[in-house]
mmCIF file of C-alpha atoms and ligand atoms in Angstrom:
data_model
loop_
_atom_site.group_PDB
_atom_site.id
_atom_site.type_symbol
_atom_site.label_atom_id
_atom_site.label_comp_id
_atom_site.label_asym_id
_atom_site.label_seq_id
_atom_site.Cartn_x
_atom_site.Cartn_y
_atom_site.Cartn_z
ATOM 1 C CA UNK A 150 -13.142 10.649 -2.917
ATOM 2 C CA UNK A 151 -11.142 12.377 -1.551
ATOM 3 C CA UNK A 152 -7.955 11.924 -0.924
ATOM 4 C CA UNK A 153 -4.792 12.696 1.543
ATOM 5 C CA UNK A 154 -1.318 11.189 0.918
ATOM 6 C CA UNK A 155 0.467 11.796 4.477
ATOM 7 C CA UNK A 156 3.456 11.811 5.410
ATOM 8 C CA UNK A 157 4.886 10.002 8.248
ATOM 9 C CA UNK A 158 7.121 8.763 11.059
ATOM 10 C CA UNK A 159 11.282 9.363 10.480
ATOM 11 C CA UNK A 160 12.245 6.276 6.915
ATOM 12 C CA UNK A 161 10.056 8.630 4.581
ATOM 13 C CA UNK A 162 7.385 6.415 4.980
ATOM 14 C CA UNK A 163 3.901 7.775 3.423
ATOM 15 C CA UNK A 164 0.256 6.739 4.952
ATOM 16 C CA UNK A 165 -2.633 7.697 2.813
ATOM 17 C CA UNK A 166 -6.269 8.822 3.192
ATOM 18 C CA UNK A 167 -9.459 7.724 1.222
ATOM 19 C CA UNK A 168 -12.729 9.223 2.865
ATOM 20 C CA UNK A 169 -16.677 8.951 1.431
ATOM 21 C CA UNK A 170 -17.542 12.750 0.870
ATOM 22 C CA UNK A 171 -21.321 11.095 1.355
ATOM 23 C CA UNK A 172 -21.930 8.709 3.642
ATOM 24 C CA UNK A 173 -18.134 10.395 5.472
ATOM 25 C CA UNK A 174 -16.044 7.224 6.111
ATOM 26 C CA UNK A 175 -12.356 6.267 5.204
ATOM 27 C CA UNK A 176 -9.894 4.152 4.975
ATOM 28 C CA UNK A 177 -6.863 5.096 6.379
ATOM 29 C CA UNK A 178 -4.218 2.438 4.443
ATOM 30 C CA UNK A 179 -0.737 2.089 6.379
ATOM 31 C CA UNK A 180 -0.522 3.136 10.012
ATOM 32 C CA UNK A 181 3.329 2.779 10.923
ATOM 33 C CA UNK A 182 3.657 6.196 12.940
ATOM 34 C CA UNK A 183 2.233 9.519 14.214
ATOM 35 C CA UNK A 184 -1.591 7.948 14.579
ATOM 36 C CA UNK A 185 -2.176 11.303 16.178
ATOM 37 C CA UNK A 186 -1.317 13.271 12.322
ATOM 38 C CA UNK A 187 -3.947 10.248 10.838
ATOM 39 C CA UNK A 188 -6.593 11.031 13.470
ATOM 40 C CA UNK A 189 -6.696 15.490 13.150
ATOM 41 C CA UNK A 190 -6.058 15.038 9.459
ATOM 42 C CA UNK A 191 -9.662 13.171 9.208
ATOM 43 C CA UNK A 192 -11.264 15.789 11.523
ATOM 44 C CA UNK A 193 -10.312 18.457 10.281
ATOM 45 C CA UNK A 194 -11.946 16.906 6.562
ATOM 46 C CA UNK A 195 -15.325 15.913 9.247
ATOM 47 C CA UNK A 196 -14.567 12.051 8.477
ATOM 48 C CA UNK A 197 -14.656 8.893 10.817
ATOM 49 C CA UNK A 198 -12.049 6.492 10.411
ATOM 50 C CA UNK A 199 -13.409 2.707 9.999
ATOM 51 C CA UNK A 200 -11.451 1.336 7.832
ATOM 52 C CA UNK A 201 -6.875 1.098 7.741
ATOM 53 C CA UNK A 202 -6.193 -1.157 4.748
ATOM 54 C CA UNK A 203 -2.847 -2.758 5.965
ATOM 55 C CA UNK A 204 0.220 -2.922 2.445
ATOM 56 C CA UNK A 205 1.870 -5.533 3.964
ATOM 57 C CA UNK A 206 3.687 -6.739 7.416
ATOM 58 C CA UNK A 207 6.864 -4.546 7.897
ATOM 59 C CA UNK A 208 6.587 -2.724 11.247
ATOM 60 C CA UNK A 209 6.979 0.291 8.750
ATOM 61 C CA UNK A 210 3.540 0.251 7.756
ATOM 62 C CA UNK A 211 1.931 -2.148 10.427
ATOM 63 C CA UNK A 212 3.665 -1.211 13.764
ATOM 64 C CA UNK A 213 0.527 1.371 14.675
ATOM 65 C CA UNK A 214 -2.365 -0.096 13.641
ATOM 66 C CA UNK A 215 -2.770 -1.438 17.205
ATOM 67 C CA UNK A 216 -2.826 2.051 18.532
ATOM 68 C CA UNK A 217 -4.597 3.422 15.499
ATOM 69 C CA UNK A 218 -7.648 0.755 15.541
ATOM 70 C CA UNK A 219 -7.863 0.784 19.202
ATOM 71 C CA UNK A 220 -8.196 4.680 19.514
ATOM 72 C CA UNK A 221 -10.921 4.504 16.253
ATOM 73 C CA UNK A 222 -12.639 0.945 16.491
ATOM 74 C CA UNK A 223 -11.488 1.614 12.644
ATOM 75 C CA UNK A 224 -11.504 -2.826 11.844
ATOM 76 C CA UNK A 225 -8.073 -4.365 10.088
ATOM 77 C CA UNK A 226 -8.138 -5.299 5.954
ATOM 78 C CA UNK A 227 -5.204 -7.402 5.235
ATOM 79 C CA UNK A 228 -4.114 -10.275 2.890
ATOM 80 C CA UNK A 229 -3.672 -13.101 4.218
ATOM 81 C CA UNK A 230 -0.539 -14.195 3.572
ATOM 82 C CA UNK A 231 0.832 -11.576 5.672
ATOM 83 C CA UNK A 232 -1.709 -12.264 8.766
ATOM 84 C CA UNK A 233 0.824 -14.512 11.551
ATOM 85 C CA UNK A 234 3.016 -11.329 10.859
ATOM 86 C CA UNK A 235 0.915 -8.588 11.797
ATOM 87 C CA UNK A 236 -1.169 -10.044 14.814
ATOM 88 C CA UNK A 237 1.618 -10.205 16.043
ATOM 89 C CA UNK A 238 1.056 -6.319 15.754
ATOM 90 C CA UNK A 239 -1.953 -6.093 17.011
ATOM 91 C CA UNK A 240 -2.434 -6.751 20.713
ATOM 92 C CA UNK A 241 -6.191 -5.440 21.294
ATOM 93 C CA UNK A 242 -8.086 -8.477 20.986
ATOM 94 C CA UNK A 243 -10.932 -6.730 20.439
ATOM 95 C CA UNK A 244 -10.074 -4.973 16.803
ATOM 96 C CA UNK A 245 -11.962 -6.827 13.809
ATOM 97 C CA UNK A 246 -9.205 -8.494 11.214
ATOM 98 C CA UNK A 247 -10.569 -8.926 8.522
ATOM 99 C CA UNK A 248 -8.585 -11.491 5.437
ATOM 100 C CA UNK A 249 -8.451 -10.065 2.292
ATOM 101 C CA UNK A 250 -7.164 -11.527 -1.284
ATOM 102 C CA UNK A 251 -7.106 -10.821 -4.925
ATOM 103 C CA UNK A 252 -9.440 -9.059 -6.725
ATOM 104 C CA UNK A 253 -11.379 -8.048 -3.325
ATOM 105 C CA UNK A 254 -13.324 -4.978 -2.536
ATOM 106 C CA UNK A 255 -13.193 -2.921 0.084
ATOM 107 C CA UNK A 256 -16.073 -1.097 0.693
ATOM 108 C CA UNK A 257 -16.465 2.813 1.500
ATOM 109 C CA UNK A 258 -19.495 3.649 0.808
ATOM 110 C CA UNK A 259 -19.491 4.295 -2.896
ATOM 111 C CA UNK A 260 -16.290 3.915 -3.010
ATOM 112 C CA UNK A 261 -14.399 0.956 -4.407
ATOM 113 C CA UNK A 262 -10.922 -0.621 -3.082
ATOM 114 C CA UNK A 263 -10.088 -3.005 -5.694
ATOM 115 C CA UNK A 264 -7.393 -5.932 -4.589
ATOM 116 C CA UNK A 265 -4.662 -6.437 -5.701
ATOM 117 C CA UNK A 266 -1.969 -9.104 -4.422
ATOM 118 C CA UNK A 267 1.161 -8.284 -5.072
ATOM 119 C CA UNK A 268 3.474 -10.295 -3.999
ATOM 120 C CA UNK A 269 7.407 -10.099 -3.868
ATOM 121 C CA UNK A 270 8.795 -7.446 -1.648
ATOM 122 C CA UNK A 271 6.271 -9.672 1.014
ATOM 123 C CA UNK A 272 4.292 -12.472 0.704
ATOM 124 C CA UNK A 273 1.009 -10.836 1.597
ATOM 125 C CA UNK A 274 2.084 -7.123 -0.036
ATOM 126 C CA UNK A 275 -1.469 -5.640 -1.961
ATOM 127 C CA UNK A 276 -1.951 -3.131 -3.632
ATOM 128 C CA UNK A 277 -5.379 -0.915 -3.607
ATOM 129 C CA UNK A 278 -7.077 0.563 -7.042
ATOM 130 C CA UNK A 279 -8.835 3.218 -5.988
ATOM 131 C CA UNK A 280 -10.872 4.638 -8.940
ATOM 132 C CA UNK A 281 -7.844 6.080 -10.921
ATOM 133 C CA UNK A 282 -5.502 5.983 -8.535
ATOM 134 C CA UNK A 283 -3.027 3.255 -7.554
ATOM 135 C CA UNK A 284 -1.649 3.033 -3.778
ATOM 136 C CA UNK A 285 1.475 1.000 -3.960
ATOM 137 C CA UNK A 286 3.073 0.322 -0.922
ATOM 138 C CA UNK A 287 6.831 -0.567 -1.100
ATOM 139 C CA UNK A 288 5.567 -3.041 -4.215
ATOM 140 C CA UNK A 289 6.751 0.424 -6.886
ATOM 141 C CA UNK A 290 8.079 3.115 -6.452
ATOM 142 C CA UNK A 291 8.764 6.412 -8.037
ATOM 143 C CA UNK A 292 11.817 4.996 -10.559
ATOM 144 C CA UNK A 293 12.577 1.721 -7.683
ATOM 145 C CA UNK A 294 11.066 -0.838 -6.618
ATOM 146 C CA UNK A 295 11.112 -2.498 -2.949
ATOM 147 C CA UNK A 296 13.376 -4.621 -1.484
ATOM 148 C CA UNK A 297 12.793 -8.908 -1.738
ATOM 149 C CA UNK A 298 16.334 -9.847 -0.009
ATOM 150 C CA UNK A 299 14.883 -9.731 3.658
ATOM 151 C CA UNK A 300 12.316 -12.195 5.051
ATOM 152 C CA UNK A 301 10.158 -13.721 2.515
ATOM 153 C CA UNK A 302 10.812 -11.143 -0.310
ATOM 154 C CA UNK A 303 10.787 -13.556 -3.261
ATOM 155 C CA UNK A 304 12.403 -11.091 -7.036
ATOM 156 C CA UNK A 305 11.063 -12.829 -9.467
ATOM 157 C CA UNK A 306 7.549 -13.246 -8.010
ATOM 158 C CA UNK A 307 7.543 -9.835 -7.930
ATOM 159 C CA UNK A 308 8.765 -9.352 -11.876
ATOM 160 C CA UNK A 309 5.418 -11.067 -11.792
ATOM 161 C CA UNK A 310 3.777 -9.235 -10.012
ATOM 162 C CA UNK A 311 4.728 -5.514 -11.504
ATOM 163 C CA UNK A 312 3.150 -7.093 -15.511
ATOM 164 C CA UNK A 313 0.717 -7.724 -13.916
ATOM 165 C CA UNK A 314 0.296 -3.443 -12.736
ATOM 166 C CA UNK A 315 1.862 -2.941 -16.091
ATOM 167 C CA UNK A 316 -2.297 -4.047 -17.301
ATOM 168 C CA UNK A 317 -3.215 -1.381 -15.749
ATOM 169 C CA UNK A 318 -4.059 1.939 -17.876
ATOM 170 C CA UNK A 319 -1.452 4.289 -18.127
ATOM 171 C CA UNK A 320 -2.812 7.206 -17.019
ATOM 172 C CA UNK A 321 -3.379 5.778 -13.922
ATOM 173 C CA UNK A 322 -1.611 7.618 -10.867
ATOM 174 C CA UNK A 323 1.244 5.622 -8.295
ATOM 175 C CA UNK A 324 1.197 6.574 -4.770
ATOM 176 C CA UNK A 325 4.064 4.255 -3.272
ATOM 177 C CA UNK A 326 4.790 3.339 0.783
ATOM 178 C CA UNK A 327 7.941 5.543 0.971
ATOM 179 C CA UNK A 328 8.686 8.999 -0.471
ATOM 180 C CA UNK A 329 12.184 7.267 -1.935
ATOM 181 C CA UNK A 330 11.641 9.325 -5.817
ATOM 182 C CA UNK A 331 12.333 13.000 -6.997
ATOM 183 C CA UNK A 332 8.973 13.709 -7.334
ATOM 184 C CA UNK A 333 6.064 12.417 -4.651
ATOM 185 C CA UNK A 334 3.956 10.163 -6.360
ATOM 186 C CA UNK A 335 4.068 8.805 -10.981
ATOM 187 C CA UNK A 336 1.555 7.433 -13.401
ATOM 188 C CA UNK A 337 2.173 3.568 -14.201
ATOM 189 C CA UNK A 338 2.355 5.120 -17.987
ATOM 190 C CA UNK A 339 4.948 7.452 -16.531
ATOM 191 C CA UNK A 340 7.066 4.663 -15.001
ATOM 192 C CA UNK A 341 7.391 2.611 -18.071
ATOM 193 C CA UNK A 342 8.902 5.359 -18.986
ATOM 194 C CA UNK A 343 11.498 6.245 -16.382
ATOM 195 C CA UNK A 344 11.782 3.796 -13.922
ATOM 196 C CA UNK A 345 14.665 1.014 -15.320
ATOM 197 C CA UNK A 346 12.281 -1.848 -12.633
ATOM 198 C CA UNK A 347 9.090 -1.796 -15.098
ATOM 199 C CA UNK A 348 10.298 -1.375 -17.772
ATOM 200 C CA UNK A 349 11.896 -5.184 -17.563
ATOM 201 C CA UNK A 350 9.325 -7.266 -20.293
ATOM 202 C CA UNK A 351 11.707 -10.472 -19.382
ATOM 203 C CA UNK A 352 12.597 -11.963 -15.270
ATOM 204 C CA UNK A 353 16.438 -12.399 -17.268
ATOM 205 C CA UNK A 354 16.375 -8.262 -17.483
ATOM 206 C CA UNK A 355 14.767 -7.791 -14.187
ATOM 207 C CA UNK A 356 17.069 -10.197 -12.390
ATOM 208 C CA UNK A 357 19.861 -9.096 -13.626
ATOM 209 C CA UNK A 358 19.383 -5.371 -13.404
ATOM 210 C CA UNK A 359 18.426 -6.972 -9.322
ATOM 211 C CA UNK A 360 22.588 -8.240 -9.752
ATOM 212 C CA UNK A 361 21.771 -11.848 -9.464
ATOM 213 C CA UNK A 362 22.521 -13.535 -12.452
HETATM 214 FE FE1 FE2 B 132 7.752 -2.717 3.025
#
Protein backbone atom coordinates (compact mmCIF):
# COMPACT_ATOMS: atom_id res chain seq x y z
CA UNK A 1 0.00 0.00 0.00
CA UNK A 2 1.29 3.42 -0.93
CA UNK A 3 0.36 6.01 1.67
CA UNK A 4 0.98 9.74 1.92
CA UNK A 5 -0.14 12.31 4.47
CA UNK A 6 -0.38 15.66 2.68
CA UNK A 7 -0.64 18.98 4.55
CA UNK A 8 -3.00 21.29 2.62
CA UNK A 9 -4.55 24.72 2.95
CA UNK A 10 -4.48 27.41 5.64
CA UNK A 11 -6.33 25.47 8.39
CA UNK A 12 -3.76 22.75 9.14
CA UNK A 13 -5.79 20.19 7.18
CA UNK A 14 -4.40 16.88 6.01
CA UNK A 15 -5.52 15.14 2.85
CA UNK A 16 -4.38 11.56 2.35
CA UNK A 17 -3.41 9.42 -0.57
CA UNK A 18 -3.93 5.68 -0.45
CA UNK A 19 -2.56 3.85 -3.47
CA UNK A 20 -2.46 0.26 -4.64
CA UNK A 21 1.00 -0.61 -5.97
CA UNK A 22 -0.33 -3.26 -8.36
CA UNK A 23 -3.34 -1.69 -10.03
CA UNK A 24 -1.86 1.86 -9.60
CA UNK A 25 -5.27 3.09 -8.45
CA UNK A 26 -5.40 5.79 -5.79
CA UNK A 27 -7.97 7.21 -3.43
CA UNK A 28 -7.72 10.74 -2.06
CA UNK A 29 -9.25 11.18 1.37
CA UNK A 30 -10.67 14.68 1.86
CA UNK A 31 -10.39 17.38 -0.76
CA UNK A 32 -10.64 20.80 0.89
CA UNK A 33 -7.63 22.50 -0.65
CA UNK A 34 -4.76 22.37 -3.16
CA UNK A 35 -6.10 19.97 -5.76
CA UNK A 36 -3.07 20.39 -8.04
CA UNK A 37 -0.69 19.43 -5.23
CA UNK A 38 -2.66 16.19 -4.74
CA UNK A 39 -2.69 15.45 -8.47
CA UNK A 40 1.06 16.15 -8.72
CA UNK A 41 1.84 13.71 -5.90
CA UNK A 42 -0.23 11.01 -7.63
CA UNK A 43 1.59 11.68 -10.89
CA UNK A 44 4.95 11.38 -9.09
CA UNK A 45 3.84 8.04 -7.66
CA UNK A 46 2.46 6.98 -11.07
CA UNK A 47 -1.00 6.53 -9.58
CA UNK A 48 -4.38 7.30 -11.11
CA UNK A 49 -6.96 8.85 -8.79
CA UNK A 50 -10.14 6.79 -9.14
CA UNK A 51 -11.81 7.53 -5.82
CA UNK A 52 -12.31 10.49 -3.51
CA UNK A 53 -13.54 9.59 -0.04
CA UNK A 54 -14.82 12.37 2.20
CA UNK A 55 -14.62 11.94 5.97
CA UNK A 56 -17.40 14.45 6.64
CA UNK A 57 -19.29 17.39 5.22
CA UNK A 58 -17.35 20.43 6.48
CA UNK A 59 -16.11 22.78 3.78
CA UNK A 60 -12.43 22.51 4.69
CA UNK A 61 -12.64 18.80 3.77
CA UNK A 62 -14.96 18.89 0.75
CA UNK A 63 -14.91 22.23 -1.03
CA UNK A 64 -12.45 21.05 -3.71
CA UNK A 65 -14.03 17.62 -4.29
CA UNK A 66 -15.90 18.94 -7.33
CA UNK A 67 -12.69 20.28 -8.89
CA UNK A 68 -10.67 17.14 -8.10
CA UNK A 69 -13.37 14.79 -9.40
CA UNK A 70 -13.91 16.90 -12.52
CA UNK A 71 -10.16 16.89 -13.30
CA UNK A 72 -9.64 13.16 -12.68
CA UNK A 73 -13.04 11.52 -13.36
CA UNK A 74 -12.83 9.98 -9.90
CA UNK A 75 -15.98 8.87 -8.12
CA UNK A 76 -16.87 10.48 -4.79
CA UNK A 77 -17.72 8.39 -1.71
CA UNK A 78 -19.40 9.83 1.36
CA UNK A 79 -21.61 8.73 4.22
CA UNK A 80 -25.33 8.85 3.51
CA UNK A 81 -26.01 11.04 6.59
CA UNK A 82 -23.79 13.86 5.26
CA UNK A 83 -25.00 13.48 1.66
CA UNK A 84 -27.29 16.54 1.58
CA UNK A 85 -24.61 18.82 3.01
CA UNK A 86 -21.83 17.57 0.72
CA UNK A 87 -24.07 17.63 -2.35
CA UNK A 88 -24.08 21.44 -2.14
CA UNK A 89 -20.33 21.46 -2.82
CA UNK A 90 -20.55 19.09 -5.81
CA UNK A 91 -22.08 20.93 -8.72
CA UNK A 92 -20.84 18.97 -11.74
CA UNK A 93 -23.76 16.61 -12.59
CA UNK A 94 -21.39 14.10 -14.22
CA UNK A 95 -19.62 13.28 -10.96
CA UNK A 96 -20.59 9.87 -9.66
CA UNK A 97 -21.47 9.97 -5.96
CA UNK A 98 -21.70 6.76 -3.94
CA UNK A 99 -23.27 6.77 -0.48
CA UNK A 100 -21.48 4.54 2.02
CA UNK A 101 -22.38 3.33 5.50
CA UNK A 102 -20.91 1.60 8.54
CA UNK A 103 -18.94 -1.58 7.77
CA UNK A 104 -18.88 -1.00 4.02
CA UNK A 105 -15.65 -1.73 2.19
CA UNK A 106 -14.32 0.51 -0.54
CA UNK A 107 -11.92 -1.46 -2.73
CA UNK A 108 -8.82 -0.06 -4.33
CA UNK A 109 -7.29 -2.85 -6.35
CA UNK A 110 -6.56 -5.46 -3.68
CA UNK A 111 -6.69 -2.98 -0.82
CA UNK A 112 -9.86 -2.95 1.24
CA UNK A 113 -10.76 0.29 2.99
CA UNK A 114 -13.21 -0.38 5.80
CA UNK A 115 -15.69 2.34 6.68
CA UNK A 116 -16.44 2.96 10.34
CA UNK A 117 -19.34 5.35 10.96
CA UNK A 118 -18.34 7.70 13.79
CA UNK A 119 -21.04 10.37 14.17
CA UNK A 120 -20.60 13.20 16.68
CA UNK A 121 -18.55 15.86 14.89
CA UNK A 122 -21.10 15.60 12.09
CA UNK A 123 -23.93 13.08 11.54
CA UNK A 124 -22.16 11.35 8.65
CA UNK A 125 -18.58 11.47 9.96
CA UNK A 126 -16.56 8.36 9.11
CA UNK A 127 -13.17 6.86 9.90
CA UNK A 128 -11.39 4.73 7.31
CA UNK A 129 -9.34 1.66 8.15
CA UNK A 130 -6.80 0.63 5.53
CA UNK A 131 -4.41 -2.13 6.68
CA UNK A 132 -3.01 -0.82 10.00
CA UNK A 133 -3.87 2.82 9.37
CA UNK A 134 -6.99 4.54 10.63
CA UNK A 135 -7.87 7.86 9.01
CA UNK A 136 -9.94 9.65 11.60
CA UNK A 137 -11.11 12.87 9.91
CA UNK A 138 -12.27 15.30 12.58
CA UNK A 139 -13.44 12.57 14.97
CA UNK A 140 -10.10 11.95 16.71
CA UNK A 141 -7.03 14.17 16.62
CA UNK A 142 -3.64 13.66 18.26
CA UNK A 143 -4.46 14.48 21.92
CA UNK A 144 -7.78 16.09 20.99
CA UNK A 145 -11.18 15.43 19.40
CA UNK A 146 -13.46 17.15 16.93
CA UNK A 147 -15.84 19.91 17.97
CA UNK A 148 -19.43 19.00 18.72
CA UNK A 149 -20.85 22.53 18.86
CA UNK A 150 -21.22 22.96 15.09
CA UNK A 151 -24.56 22.21 13.33
CA UNK A 152 -25.20 18.45 13.43
CA UNK A 153 -22.68 17.94 16.24
CA UNK A 154 -23.58 15.63 19.13
CA UNK A 155 -21.32 15.09 22.15
CA UNK A 156 -22.91 11.84 23.32
CA UNK A 157 -22.67 10.36 19.83
CA UNK A 158 -19.02 11.39 19.66
CA UNK A 159 -18.37 9.67 22.99
CA UNK A 160 -19.99 6.50 21.63
CA UNK A 161 -17.98 6.72 18.42
CA UNK A 162 -14.75 7.01 20.38
CA UNK A 163 -15.66 3.86 22.36
CA UNK A 164 -15.97 2.07 19.01
CA UNK A 165 -12.46 3.20 18.03
CA UNK A 166 -11.04 2.11 21.39
CA UNK A 167 -11.88 -1.49 20.48
CA UNK A 168 -9.34 -1.39 17.64
CA UNK A 169 -5.85 -2.77 18.22
CA UNK A 170 -3.52 -0.51 20.19
CA UNK A 171 -0.93 -0.61 17.42
CA UNK A 172 -3.25 0.78 14.74
CA UNK A 173 -1.86 4.12 13.61
CA UNK A 174 -4.22 7.08 13.55
CA UNK A 175 -4.05 9.80 10.92
CA UNK A 176 -6.25 12.82 11.71
CA UNK A 177 -7.90 15.39 9.46
CA UNK A 178 -5.93 18.26 10.99
CA UNK A 179 -2.39 18.71 12.26
CA UNK A 180 -3.40 19.86 15.74
CA UNK A 181 -1.07 17.73 17.88
CA UNK A 182 2.63 17.88 18.76
CA UNK A 183 3.15 15.14 16.16
CA UNK A 184 1.24 14.54 12.91
CA UNK A 185 0.07 11.01 13.70
CA UNK A 186 -0.23 8.64 16.62
CA UNK A 187 -1.61 5.21 17.56
CA UNK A 188 -4.78 3.99 19.26
CA UNK A 189 -2.62 2.83 22.21
CA UNK A 190 -0.82 6.17 22.37
CA UNK A 191 -4.08 8.11 22.40
CA UNK A 192 -5.39 5.88 25.19
CA UNK A 193 -2.44 7.08 27.27
CA UNK A 194 -2.29 10.79 26.42
CA UNK A 195 -5.57 11.99 24.93
CA UNK A 196 -7.75 13.20 27.84
CA UNK A 197 -10.98 12.77 25.82
CA UNK A 198 -10.08 9.35 24.49
CA UNK A 199 -9.21 8.24 28.02
CA UNK A 200 -12.73 8.87 29.34
CA UNK A 201 -14.61 5.65 30.03
CA UNK A 202 -17.96 7.15 31.00
CA UNK A 203 -20.25 9.67 29.35
CA UNK A 204 -20.26 11.70 32.56
CA UNK A 205 -16.45 12.06 32.60
CA UNK A 206 -16.50 12.96 28.93
CA UNK A 207 -19.25 15.59 29.18
CA UNK A 208 -17.55 17.03 32.26
CA UNK A 209 -14.32 17.45 30.36
CA UNK A 210 -16.21 19.16 27.54
CA UNK A 211 -17.66 21.52 30.14
CA UNK A 212 -21.21 20.31 29.51
CA UNK A 213 -22.04 19.24 33.07
FE1 LIG B 1 -14.89 19.29 10.55
